[in-house]
Coordinates of C-alpha atoms and ligand atoms in Angstrom, one line a residue:
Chain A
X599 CA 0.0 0.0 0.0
X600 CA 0.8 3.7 -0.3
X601 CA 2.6 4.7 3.3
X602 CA 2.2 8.6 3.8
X603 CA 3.2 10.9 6.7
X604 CA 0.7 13.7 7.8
X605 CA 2.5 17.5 7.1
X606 CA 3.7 19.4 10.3
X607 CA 1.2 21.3 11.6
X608 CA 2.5 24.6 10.8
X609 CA 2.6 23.9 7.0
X610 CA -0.6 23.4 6.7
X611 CA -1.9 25.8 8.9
X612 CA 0.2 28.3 7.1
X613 CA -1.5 27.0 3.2
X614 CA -5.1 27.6 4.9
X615 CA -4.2 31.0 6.6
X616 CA -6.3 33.2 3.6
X617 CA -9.6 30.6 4.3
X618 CA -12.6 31.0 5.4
X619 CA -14.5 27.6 4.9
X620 CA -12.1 24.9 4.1
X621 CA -13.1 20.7 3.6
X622 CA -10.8 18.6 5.0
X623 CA -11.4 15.0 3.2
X624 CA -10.0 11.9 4.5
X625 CA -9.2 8.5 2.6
X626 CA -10.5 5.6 3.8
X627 CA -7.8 2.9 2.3
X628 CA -4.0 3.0 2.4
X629 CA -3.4 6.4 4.4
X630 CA -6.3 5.4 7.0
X631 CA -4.1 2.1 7.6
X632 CA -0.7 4.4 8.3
X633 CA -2.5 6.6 10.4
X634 CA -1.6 9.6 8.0
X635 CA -5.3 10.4 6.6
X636 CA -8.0 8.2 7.3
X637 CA -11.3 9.2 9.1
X638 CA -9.4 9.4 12.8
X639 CA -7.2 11.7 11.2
X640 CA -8.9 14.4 9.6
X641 CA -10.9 14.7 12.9
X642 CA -8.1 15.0 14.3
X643 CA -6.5 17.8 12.2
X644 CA -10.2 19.6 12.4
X645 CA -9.8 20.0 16.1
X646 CA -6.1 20.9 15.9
X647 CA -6.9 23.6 13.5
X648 CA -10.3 24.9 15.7
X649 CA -8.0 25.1 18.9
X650 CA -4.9 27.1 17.6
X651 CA -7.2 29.8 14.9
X652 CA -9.8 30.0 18.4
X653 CA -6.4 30.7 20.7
X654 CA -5.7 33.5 17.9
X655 CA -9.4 34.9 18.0
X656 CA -9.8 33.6 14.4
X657 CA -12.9 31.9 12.4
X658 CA -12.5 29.1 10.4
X659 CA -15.4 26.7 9.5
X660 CA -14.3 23.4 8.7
X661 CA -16.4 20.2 6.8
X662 CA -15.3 17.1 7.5
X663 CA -15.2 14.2 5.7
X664 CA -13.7 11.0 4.1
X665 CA -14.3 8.7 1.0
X666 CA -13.3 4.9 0.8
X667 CA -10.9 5.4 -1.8
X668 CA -9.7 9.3 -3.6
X669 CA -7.6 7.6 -6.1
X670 CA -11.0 6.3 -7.6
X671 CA -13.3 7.9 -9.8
X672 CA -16.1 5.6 -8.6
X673 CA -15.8 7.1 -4.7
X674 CA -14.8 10.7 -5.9
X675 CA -17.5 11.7 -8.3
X676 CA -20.4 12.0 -5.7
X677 CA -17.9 14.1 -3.9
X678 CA -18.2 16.6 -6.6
X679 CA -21.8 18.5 -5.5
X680 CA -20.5 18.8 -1.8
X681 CA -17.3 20.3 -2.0
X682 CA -19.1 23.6 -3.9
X683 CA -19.3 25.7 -0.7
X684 CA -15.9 25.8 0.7
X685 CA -13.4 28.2 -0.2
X686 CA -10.5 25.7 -0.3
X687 CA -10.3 21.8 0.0
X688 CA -7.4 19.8 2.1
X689 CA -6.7 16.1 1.4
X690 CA -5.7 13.7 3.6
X691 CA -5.2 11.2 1.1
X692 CA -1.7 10.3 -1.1
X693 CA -0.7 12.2 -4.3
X694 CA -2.3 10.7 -6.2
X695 CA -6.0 11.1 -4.2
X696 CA -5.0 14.9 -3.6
X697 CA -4.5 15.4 -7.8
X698 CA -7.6 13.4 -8.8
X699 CA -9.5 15.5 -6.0
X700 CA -7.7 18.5 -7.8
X701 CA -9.2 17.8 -11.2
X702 CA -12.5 17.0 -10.6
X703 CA -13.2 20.1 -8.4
X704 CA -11.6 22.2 -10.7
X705 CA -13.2 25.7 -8.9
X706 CA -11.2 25.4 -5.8
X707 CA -7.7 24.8 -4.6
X708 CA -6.9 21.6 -3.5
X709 CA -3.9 21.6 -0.6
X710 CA -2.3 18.2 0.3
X711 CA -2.4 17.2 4.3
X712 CA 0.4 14.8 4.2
X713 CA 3.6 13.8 2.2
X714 CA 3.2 10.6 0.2
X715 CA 6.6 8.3 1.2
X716 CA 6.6 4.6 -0.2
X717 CA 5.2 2.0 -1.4
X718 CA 5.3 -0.3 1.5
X719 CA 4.5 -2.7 4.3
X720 CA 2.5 -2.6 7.4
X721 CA 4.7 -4.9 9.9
X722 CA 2.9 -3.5 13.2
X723 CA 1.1 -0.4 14.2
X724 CA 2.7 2.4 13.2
X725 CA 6.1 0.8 11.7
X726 CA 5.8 1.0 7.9
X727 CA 8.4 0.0 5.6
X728 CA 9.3 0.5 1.7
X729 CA 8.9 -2.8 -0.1
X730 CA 8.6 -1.5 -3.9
X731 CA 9.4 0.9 -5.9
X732 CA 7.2 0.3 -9.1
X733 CA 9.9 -0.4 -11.3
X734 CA 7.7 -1.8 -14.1
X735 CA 9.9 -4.9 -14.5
X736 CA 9.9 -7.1 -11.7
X737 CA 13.0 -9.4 -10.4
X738 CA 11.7 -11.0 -7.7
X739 CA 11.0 -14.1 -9.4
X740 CA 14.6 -14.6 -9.9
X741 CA 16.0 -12.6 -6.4
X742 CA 14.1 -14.9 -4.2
X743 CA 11.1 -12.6 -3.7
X744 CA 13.2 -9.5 -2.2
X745 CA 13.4 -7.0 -4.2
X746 CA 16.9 -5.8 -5.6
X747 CA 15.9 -2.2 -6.6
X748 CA 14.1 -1.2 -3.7
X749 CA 15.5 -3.4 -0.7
X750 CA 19.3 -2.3 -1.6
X751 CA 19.7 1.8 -1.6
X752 CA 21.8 1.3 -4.8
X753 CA 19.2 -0.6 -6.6
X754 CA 22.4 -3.1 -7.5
X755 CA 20.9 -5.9 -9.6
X756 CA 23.8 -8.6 -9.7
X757 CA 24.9 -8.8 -6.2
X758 CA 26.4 -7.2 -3.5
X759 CA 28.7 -3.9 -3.0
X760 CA 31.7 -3.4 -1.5
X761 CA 30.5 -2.2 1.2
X762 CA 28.5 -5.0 3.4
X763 CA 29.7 -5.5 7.1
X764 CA 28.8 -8.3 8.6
X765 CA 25.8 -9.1 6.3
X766 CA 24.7 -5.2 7.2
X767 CA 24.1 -2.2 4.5
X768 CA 27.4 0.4 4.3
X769 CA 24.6 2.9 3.5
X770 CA 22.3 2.2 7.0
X771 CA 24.1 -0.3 9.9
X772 CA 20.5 -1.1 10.8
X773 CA 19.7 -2.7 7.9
X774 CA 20.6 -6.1 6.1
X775 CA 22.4 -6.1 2.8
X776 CA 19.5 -6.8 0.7
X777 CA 21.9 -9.1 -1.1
X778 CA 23.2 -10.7 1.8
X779 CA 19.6 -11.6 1.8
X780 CA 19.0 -12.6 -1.3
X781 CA 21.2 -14.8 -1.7
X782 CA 20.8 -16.8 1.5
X783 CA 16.9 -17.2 0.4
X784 CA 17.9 -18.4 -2.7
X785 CA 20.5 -20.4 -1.3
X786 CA 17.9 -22.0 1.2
X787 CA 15.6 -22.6 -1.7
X788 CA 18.1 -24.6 -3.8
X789 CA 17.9 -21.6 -6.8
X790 CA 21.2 -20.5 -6.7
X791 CA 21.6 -20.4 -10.2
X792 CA 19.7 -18.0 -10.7
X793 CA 22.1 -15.9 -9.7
X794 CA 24.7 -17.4 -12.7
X795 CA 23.7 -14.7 -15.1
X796 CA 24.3 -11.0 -15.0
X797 CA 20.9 -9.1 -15.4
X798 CA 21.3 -6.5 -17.9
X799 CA 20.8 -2.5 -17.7
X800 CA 17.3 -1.9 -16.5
X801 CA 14.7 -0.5 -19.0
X802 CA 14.3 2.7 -17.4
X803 CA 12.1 3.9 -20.2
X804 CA 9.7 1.9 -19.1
X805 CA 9.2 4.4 -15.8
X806 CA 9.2 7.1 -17.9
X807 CA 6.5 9.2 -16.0
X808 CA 3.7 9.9 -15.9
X809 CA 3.0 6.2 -16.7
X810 CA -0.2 4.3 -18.2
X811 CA -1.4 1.0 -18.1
X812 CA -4.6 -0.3 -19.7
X813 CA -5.4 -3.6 -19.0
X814 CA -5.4 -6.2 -21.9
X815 CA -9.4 -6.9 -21.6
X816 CA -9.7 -3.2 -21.9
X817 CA -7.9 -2.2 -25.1
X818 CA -10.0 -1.6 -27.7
X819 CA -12.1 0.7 -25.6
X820 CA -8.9 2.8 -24.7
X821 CA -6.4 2.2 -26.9
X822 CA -3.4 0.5 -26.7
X823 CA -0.6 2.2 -24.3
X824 CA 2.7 1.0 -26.2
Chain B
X1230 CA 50.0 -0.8 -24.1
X1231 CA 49.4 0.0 -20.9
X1232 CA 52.7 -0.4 -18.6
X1233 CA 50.5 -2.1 -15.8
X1234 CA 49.5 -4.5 -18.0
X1235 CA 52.4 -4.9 -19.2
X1236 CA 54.3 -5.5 -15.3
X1237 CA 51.3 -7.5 -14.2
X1238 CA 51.3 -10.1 -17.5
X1239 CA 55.5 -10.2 -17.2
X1240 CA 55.1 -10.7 -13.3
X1241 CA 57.1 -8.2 -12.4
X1242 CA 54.9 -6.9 -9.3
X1243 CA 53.5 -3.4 -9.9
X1244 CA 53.2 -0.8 -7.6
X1245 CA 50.4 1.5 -7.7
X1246 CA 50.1 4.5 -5.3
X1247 CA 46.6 5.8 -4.7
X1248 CA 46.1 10.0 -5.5
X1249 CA 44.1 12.3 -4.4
X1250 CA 42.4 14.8 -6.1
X1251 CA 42.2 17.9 -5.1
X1252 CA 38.7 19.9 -3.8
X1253 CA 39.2 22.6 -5.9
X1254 CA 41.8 23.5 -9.4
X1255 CA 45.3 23.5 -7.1
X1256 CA 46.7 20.4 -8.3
X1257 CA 50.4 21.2 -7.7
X1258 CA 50.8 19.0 -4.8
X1259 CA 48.8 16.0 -6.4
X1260 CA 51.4 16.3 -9.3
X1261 CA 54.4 16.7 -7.1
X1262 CA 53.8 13.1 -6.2
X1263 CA 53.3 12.4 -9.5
X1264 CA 57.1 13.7 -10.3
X1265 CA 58.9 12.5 -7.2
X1266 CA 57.6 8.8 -7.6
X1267 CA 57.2 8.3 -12.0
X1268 CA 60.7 6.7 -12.1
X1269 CA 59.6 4.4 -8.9
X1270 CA 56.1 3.0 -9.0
X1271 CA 54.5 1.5 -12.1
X1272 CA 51.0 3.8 -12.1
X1273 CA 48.6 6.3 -10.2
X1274 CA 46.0 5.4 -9.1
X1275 CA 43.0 8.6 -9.3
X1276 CA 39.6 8.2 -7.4
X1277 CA 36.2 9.4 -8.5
X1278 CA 34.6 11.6 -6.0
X1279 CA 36.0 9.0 -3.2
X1280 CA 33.8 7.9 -0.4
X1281 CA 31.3 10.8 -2.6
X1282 CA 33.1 13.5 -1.3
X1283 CA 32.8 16.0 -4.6
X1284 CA 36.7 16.7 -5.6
X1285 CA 38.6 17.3 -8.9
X1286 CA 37.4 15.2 -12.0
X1287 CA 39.0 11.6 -12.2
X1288 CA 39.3 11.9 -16.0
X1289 CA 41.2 15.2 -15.6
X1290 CA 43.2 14.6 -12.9
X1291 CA 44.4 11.0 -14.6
X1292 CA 45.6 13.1 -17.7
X1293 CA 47.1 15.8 -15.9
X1294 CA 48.8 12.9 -13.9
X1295 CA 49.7 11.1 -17.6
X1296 CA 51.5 14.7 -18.8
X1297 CA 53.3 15.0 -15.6
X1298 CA 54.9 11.7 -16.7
X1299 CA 53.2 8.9 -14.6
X1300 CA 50.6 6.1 -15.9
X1301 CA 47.0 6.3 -14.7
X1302 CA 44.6 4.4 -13.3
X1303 CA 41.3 6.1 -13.4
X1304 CA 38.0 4.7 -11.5
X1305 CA 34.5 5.4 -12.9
X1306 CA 31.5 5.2 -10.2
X1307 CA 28.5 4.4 -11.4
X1308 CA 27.3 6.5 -8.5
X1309 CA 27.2 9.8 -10.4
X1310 CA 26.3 9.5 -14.2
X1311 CA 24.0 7.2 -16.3
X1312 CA 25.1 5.0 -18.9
X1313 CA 25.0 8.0 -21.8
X1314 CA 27.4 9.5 -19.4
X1315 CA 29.5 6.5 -18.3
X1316 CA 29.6 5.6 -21.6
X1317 CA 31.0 8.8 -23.2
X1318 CA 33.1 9.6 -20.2
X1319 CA 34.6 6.3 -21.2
X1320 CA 35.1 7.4 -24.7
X1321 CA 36.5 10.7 -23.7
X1322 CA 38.8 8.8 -21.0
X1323 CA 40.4 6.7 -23.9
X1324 CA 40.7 9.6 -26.4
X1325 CA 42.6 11.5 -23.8
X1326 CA 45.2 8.2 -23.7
X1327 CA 43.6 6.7 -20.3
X1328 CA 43.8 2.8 -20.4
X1329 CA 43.5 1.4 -16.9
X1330 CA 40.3 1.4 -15.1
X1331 CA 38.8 0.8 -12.3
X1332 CA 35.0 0.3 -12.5
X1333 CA 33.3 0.6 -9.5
X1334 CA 29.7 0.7 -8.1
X1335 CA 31.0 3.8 -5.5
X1336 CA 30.0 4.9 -2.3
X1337 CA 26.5 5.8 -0.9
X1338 CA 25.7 9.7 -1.8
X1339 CA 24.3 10.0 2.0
X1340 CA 28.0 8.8 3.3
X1341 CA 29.5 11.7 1.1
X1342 CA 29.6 15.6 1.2
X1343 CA 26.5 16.0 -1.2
X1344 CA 24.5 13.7 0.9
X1345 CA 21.1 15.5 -0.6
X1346 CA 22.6 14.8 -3.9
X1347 CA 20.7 11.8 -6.3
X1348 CA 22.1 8.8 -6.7
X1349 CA 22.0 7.7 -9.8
X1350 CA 23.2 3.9 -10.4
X1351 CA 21.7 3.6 -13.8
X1352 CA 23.9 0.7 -13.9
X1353 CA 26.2 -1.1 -11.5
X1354 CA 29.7 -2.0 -11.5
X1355 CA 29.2 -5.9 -13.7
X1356 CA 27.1 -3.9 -16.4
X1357 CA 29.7 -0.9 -16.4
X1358 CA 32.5 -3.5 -17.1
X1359 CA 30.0 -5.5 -20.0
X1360 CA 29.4 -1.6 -21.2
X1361 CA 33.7 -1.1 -21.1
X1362 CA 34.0 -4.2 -22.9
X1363 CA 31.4 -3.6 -25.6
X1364 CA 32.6 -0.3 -26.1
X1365 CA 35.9 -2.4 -26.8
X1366 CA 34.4 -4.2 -28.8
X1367 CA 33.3 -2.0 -31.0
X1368 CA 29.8 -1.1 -29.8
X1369 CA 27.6 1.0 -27.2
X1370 CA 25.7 -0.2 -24.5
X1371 CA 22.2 0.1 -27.3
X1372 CA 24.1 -2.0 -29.4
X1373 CA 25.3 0.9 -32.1
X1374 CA 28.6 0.8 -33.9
X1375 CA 31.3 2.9 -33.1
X1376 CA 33.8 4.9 -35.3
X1377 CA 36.7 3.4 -33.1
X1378 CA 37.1 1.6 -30.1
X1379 CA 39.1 2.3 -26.9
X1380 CA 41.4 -0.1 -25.7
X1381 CA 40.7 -0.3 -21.6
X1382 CA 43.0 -3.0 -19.5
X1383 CA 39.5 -3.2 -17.1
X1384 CA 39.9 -3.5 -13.2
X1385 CA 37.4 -3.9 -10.6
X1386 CA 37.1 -4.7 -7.0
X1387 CA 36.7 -7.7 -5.1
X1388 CA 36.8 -8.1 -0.8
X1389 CA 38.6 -10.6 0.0
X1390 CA 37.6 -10.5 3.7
X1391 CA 33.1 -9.7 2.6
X1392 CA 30.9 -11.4 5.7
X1393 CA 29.6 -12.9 4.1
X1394 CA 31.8 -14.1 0.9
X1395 CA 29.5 -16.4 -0.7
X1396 CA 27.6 -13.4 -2.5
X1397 CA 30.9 -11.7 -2.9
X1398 CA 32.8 -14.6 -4.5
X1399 CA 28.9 -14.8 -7.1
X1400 CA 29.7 -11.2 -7.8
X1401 CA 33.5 -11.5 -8.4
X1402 CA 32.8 -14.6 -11.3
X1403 CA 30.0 -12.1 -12.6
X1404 CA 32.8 -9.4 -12.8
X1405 CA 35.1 -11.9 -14.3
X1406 CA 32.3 -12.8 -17.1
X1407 CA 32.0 -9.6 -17.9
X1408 CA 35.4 -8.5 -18.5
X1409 CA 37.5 -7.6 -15.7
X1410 CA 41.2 -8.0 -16.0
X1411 CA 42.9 -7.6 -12.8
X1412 CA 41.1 -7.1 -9.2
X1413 CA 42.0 -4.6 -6.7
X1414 CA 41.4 -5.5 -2.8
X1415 CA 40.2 -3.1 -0.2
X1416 CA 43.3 -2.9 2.4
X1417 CA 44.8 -6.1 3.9
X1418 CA 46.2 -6.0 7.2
X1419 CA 45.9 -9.4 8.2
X1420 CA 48.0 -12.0 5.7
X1421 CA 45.7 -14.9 7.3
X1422 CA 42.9 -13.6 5.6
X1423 CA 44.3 -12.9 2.2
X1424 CA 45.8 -16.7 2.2
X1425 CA 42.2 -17.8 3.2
X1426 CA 40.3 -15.9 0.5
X1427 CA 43.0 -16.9 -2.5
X1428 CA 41.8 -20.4 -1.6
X1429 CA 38.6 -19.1 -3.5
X1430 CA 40.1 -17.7 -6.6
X1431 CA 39.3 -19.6 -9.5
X1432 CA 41.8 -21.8 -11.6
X1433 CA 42.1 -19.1 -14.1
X1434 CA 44.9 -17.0 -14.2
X1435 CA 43.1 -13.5 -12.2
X1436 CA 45.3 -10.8 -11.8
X1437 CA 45.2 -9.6 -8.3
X1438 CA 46.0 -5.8 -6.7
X1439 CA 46.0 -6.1 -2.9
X1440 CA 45.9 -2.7 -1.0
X1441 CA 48.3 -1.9 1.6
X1442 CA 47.7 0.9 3.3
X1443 CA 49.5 3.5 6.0
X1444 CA 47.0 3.8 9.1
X1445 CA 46.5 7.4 10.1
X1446 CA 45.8 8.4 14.1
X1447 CA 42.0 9.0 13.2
X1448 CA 41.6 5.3 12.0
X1449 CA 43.1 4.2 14.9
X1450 CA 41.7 6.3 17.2
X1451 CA 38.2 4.4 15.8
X1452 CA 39.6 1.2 16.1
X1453 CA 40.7 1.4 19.9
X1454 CA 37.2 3.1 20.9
X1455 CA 35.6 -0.1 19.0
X1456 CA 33.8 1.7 16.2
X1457 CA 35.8 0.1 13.2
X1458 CA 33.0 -0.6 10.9
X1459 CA 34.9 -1.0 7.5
X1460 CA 35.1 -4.2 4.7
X1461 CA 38.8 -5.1 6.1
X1462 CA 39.8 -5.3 9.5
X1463 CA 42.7 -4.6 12.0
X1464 CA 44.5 -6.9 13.2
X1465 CA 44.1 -6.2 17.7
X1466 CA 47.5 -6.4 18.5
X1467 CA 48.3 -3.8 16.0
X1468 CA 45.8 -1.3 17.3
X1469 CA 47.2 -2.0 20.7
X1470 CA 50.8 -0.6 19.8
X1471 CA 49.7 2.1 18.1
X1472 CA 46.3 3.4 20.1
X1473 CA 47.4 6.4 22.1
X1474 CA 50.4 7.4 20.4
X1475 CA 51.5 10.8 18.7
X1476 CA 50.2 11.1 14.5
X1477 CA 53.3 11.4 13.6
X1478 CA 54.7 8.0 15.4
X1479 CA 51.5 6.0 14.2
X1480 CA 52.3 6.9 10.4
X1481 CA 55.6 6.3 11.0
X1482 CA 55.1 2.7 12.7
X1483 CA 52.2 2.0 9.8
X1484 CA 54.8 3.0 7.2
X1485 CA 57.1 0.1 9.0
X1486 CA 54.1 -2.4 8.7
X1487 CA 53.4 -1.4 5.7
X1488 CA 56.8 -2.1 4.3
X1489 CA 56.6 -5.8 6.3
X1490 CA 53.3 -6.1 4.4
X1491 CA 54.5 -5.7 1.1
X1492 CA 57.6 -7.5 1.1
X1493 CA 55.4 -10.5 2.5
X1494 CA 53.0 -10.3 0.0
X1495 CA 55.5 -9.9 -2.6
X1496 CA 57.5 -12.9 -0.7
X1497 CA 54.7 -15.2 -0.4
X1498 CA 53.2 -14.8 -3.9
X1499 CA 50.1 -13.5 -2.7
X1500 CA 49.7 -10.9 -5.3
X1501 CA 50.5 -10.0 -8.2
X1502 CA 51.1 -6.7 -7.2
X1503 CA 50.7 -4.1 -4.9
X1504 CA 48.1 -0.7 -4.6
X1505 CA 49.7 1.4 -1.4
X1506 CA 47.3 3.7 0.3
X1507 CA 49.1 6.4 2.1
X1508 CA 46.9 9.9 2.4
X1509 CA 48.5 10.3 -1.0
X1510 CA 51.7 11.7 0.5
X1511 CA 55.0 11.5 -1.3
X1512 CA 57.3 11.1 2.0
X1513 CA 54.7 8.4 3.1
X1514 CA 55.1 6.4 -0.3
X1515 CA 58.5 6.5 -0.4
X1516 CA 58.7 5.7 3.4
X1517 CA 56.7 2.4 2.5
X1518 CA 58.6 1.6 -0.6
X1519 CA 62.1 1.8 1.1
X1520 CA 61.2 -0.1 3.9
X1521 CA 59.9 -2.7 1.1
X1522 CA 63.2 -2.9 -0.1
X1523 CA 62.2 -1.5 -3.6
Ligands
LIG1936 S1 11.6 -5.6 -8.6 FE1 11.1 -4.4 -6.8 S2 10.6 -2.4 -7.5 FE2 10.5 -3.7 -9.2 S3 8.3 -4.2 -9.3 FE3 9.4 -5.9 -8.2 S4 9.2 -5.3 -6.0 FE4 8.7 -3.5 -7.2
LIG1937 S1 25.5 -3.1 1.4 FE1 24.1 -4.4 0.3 S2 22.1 -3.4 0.4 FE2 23.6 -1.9 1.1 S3 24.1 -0.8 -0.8 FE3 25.6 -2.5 -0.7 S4 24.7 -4.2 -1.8 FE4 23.0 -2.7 -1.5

């Protein structure tokens, strides 16, 4: 899922300050699980904003409230007809939730409520981690289902640096080498040949942004996106 | 041809002294080493951005080294450029008369001076020696012909004493595959070790660079107070006799071992030659080389 961290306070208070009546909306999926922008949060973030304009004898009216899912059109749309009476609109959800927001209620500006991170892992409340980095080509078929570009800092896709110590990253002590990793997984599974051939240059145009992908069922009605 | 190719295929041990570039255009005092040592040690050796700590261009510095008289050894990171760059750095490298390389992936950006800075690893160090090779061979990394080919003698890096070695042997036959000539070892201290890992080499003939480097009183100041956290290690006993003395007595005892070191490896066979590291200061290098008996 999308891991996001909510803005500092002061940011966003400081993007509101020439508002009268703002709409704070909340996503229900990937930011609600990191505790970034779900329904919890934008409550949150209404009373935080109510308490320090009220300390400052100022008047803001704020409108609460969160879809399942902003990076869908299906959730959006009815969005649309409620967001007319406020001067400005915050979203709680990722990037991509705050931009879709920002094109379908095209009258208003849209100001985001947290900064989008990873691509990543819940391993416990609270403790997120970046698993994937979209990289439109995936090895982990052949690195033993850890992932190469993401799980080693240099993105180094036939084995180790120089720099491991101890079985540890040179780039973060805290961390394993991914491809200390790697290869004991593969060596555990017995597929330590697949680790005989030397994986060629990635095709980085293949992340060239923004990117598209139409699913095969769906072609004719969109087009093809090659 | 390259005169380190040349020493290492005749097995005449080479010595190669490790540069540094200057932070900035004043590269008298890199070239005074240069001049003092051309007639003594068989090439220079000229990081790229070392440890990414911005400093003078590697492909300038190794010509300016080559006029003043010395060979070069220039390393490429693939930390810094993508393979357009690489690539035509490479070109421009060979059309300025650089032949020896050293191909490396290169330290973290966030373990530099630029730490903000992006890291770019478009490819890593196996495909940057398949893209040397190619352009040897006549061709760019798309495939494309060019109108002449560089002639590289192609180094990379191995660690003899990697925990753990397993993926780090993997890597070095990749390396191999893909065109590296002759290896270069992070530091040795600790003979034991190197004998160990030679156990590993492969039956084919691999030319093989081990460091040897002067300890300074910062590295050993890190040593005593346990933080050593580095791909080679100190041996105890050695940090023992020189923890708490003056800077000037711990270079000059780590110019003594050294010495011992080379001559042993030289001795033993366990080289084919050596790469001294030693703050890339002329007394220091010819400290080392004297108490080497060369
Ligand atoms: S290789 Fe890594 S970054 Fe690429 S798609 Fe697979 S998990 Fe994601
Ligand atoms: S130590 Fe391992 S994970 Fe870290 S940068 Fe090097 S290869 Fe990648």
């Amino acid at each position: 899922m999308i891991i996001a961290e909510r803005k500092p306070f002061a940011e966003i208070k400081a993007m509101l300050a020439p508002y009268k009546k703002i709409l704070i909306v909340g996503c229900g999926t990937c930011v609600a699980v990191c505790l970034a922008g779900g329904e919890k949060e934008v409550g949150l973030l209404a009373s935080q904003l109510r308490l320090a304009l009220g300390l400052e004898d100022k008047r803001l009216e704020i409108g609460e409230i969160t879809v399942e899912r902003q990076c869908d059109l299906e959730f959006l749309r009815p969005l649309c007809d409620f967001t007319a009476d406020y001067d400005a609109i915050v979203s709680m959800a990722c990037g991509a939730g705050v931009q879709f927001l920002n094109q379908l209620c095209s009258l208003h500006p849209v100001f985001p409520a947290v900064n989008t991170t990873f691509i990543g892992v819940n391993n416990a409340v609270g403790h997120y981690t970046e698993a994937c980095r979209a990289c439109h080509n995936c090895y982990l078929g052949i690195t033993g289902g850890i992932c190469p570009v993401t799980m080693c800092p240099k993105g180094l896709l036939n084995g180790p640096c120089g720099g491991t110590v101890n079985g540890h990253c040179e780039v973060d002590p805290e961390k394993e080498c991914a491809w200390s990793r790697i290869y004991h997984r593969l060596e555990l599974e017995g597929r330590l040949d697949n680790l005989r051939e030397i994986l060629p240059l990635h095709p980085h145009n293949r992340t060239t942004t923004p990117g598209t992908v139409i699913h095969p069922a769906y072609k004719r009605r969109y087009g093809p996106n090659e | 041809m390259s005169k380190l190719r040349e020493t290492l295929e005749a097995g005449a041990f080479p010595v190669v002294v490790e540069l540094k570039p200057p932070k900035g255009t004043g590269v008298d005092e890199m070239l005074a080493v240069v001049k003092a040592l051309a007639g003594r040690v068989t090439a220079f050796s000229v990081p790229d951005n070392e440890h990414a700590k911005m400093r003078l261009s590697a492909i300038a510095a190794a010509r300016l080294v080559q006029e003043a008289g010395g060979e070069a050894l220039v390393h490429f990171t693939c930390r810094d450029r993508n393979r357009l760059a690489l690539e035509s750095d490479l070109l421009g490298a060979a059309s300025l008369g650089l032949e020896n390389l050293l191909l490396v992936s290169g330290d973290y950006v966030t373990l530099g001076d630029h730490p903000q800075a992006k890291p770019v690893y478009d490819a890593d160090s196996v495909q940057l020696l398949q893209i040397a090779a190619g352009l040897m061979d006549g061709h760019d990394s798309a495939g494309l012909a060019l109108t002449g080919s560089p002639a590289f003698f192609l180094g990379a890096v191995v660690i003899p004493e990697a925990e753990p070695l397993p993926p780090q042997l993997m890597k070095f036959e990749k390396k191999l595959a893909a065109g590296a000539q002759f290896f270069i070892t992070p530091p040795v201290f600790d003979l034991d070790k190197l004998r160990r890992f030679r156990e590993h080499l492969p039956e084919a003939p691999v030319k093989l660079l081990v460091s040897v480097k002067v300890l300074g009183a910062d590295e050993v100041a890190q040593a005593a107070a346990g933080q050593w956290r580095k791909v080679y290690s100190l041996p105890p006993d050695l940090v023992n006799d020189l923890a708490g003395k003056e800077p000037e007595d711990i270079l000059a005892l780590g110019v003594k071992a050294a010495g011992r070191l080379v001559q042993q490896i030289r001795q033993e066979k366990l080289a084919d030659g050596v790469y001294l590291k030693a703050k890339g200061r002329t007394d220091l290098f010819t400290q080392v080389l004297d108490a080497a008996g060369f």
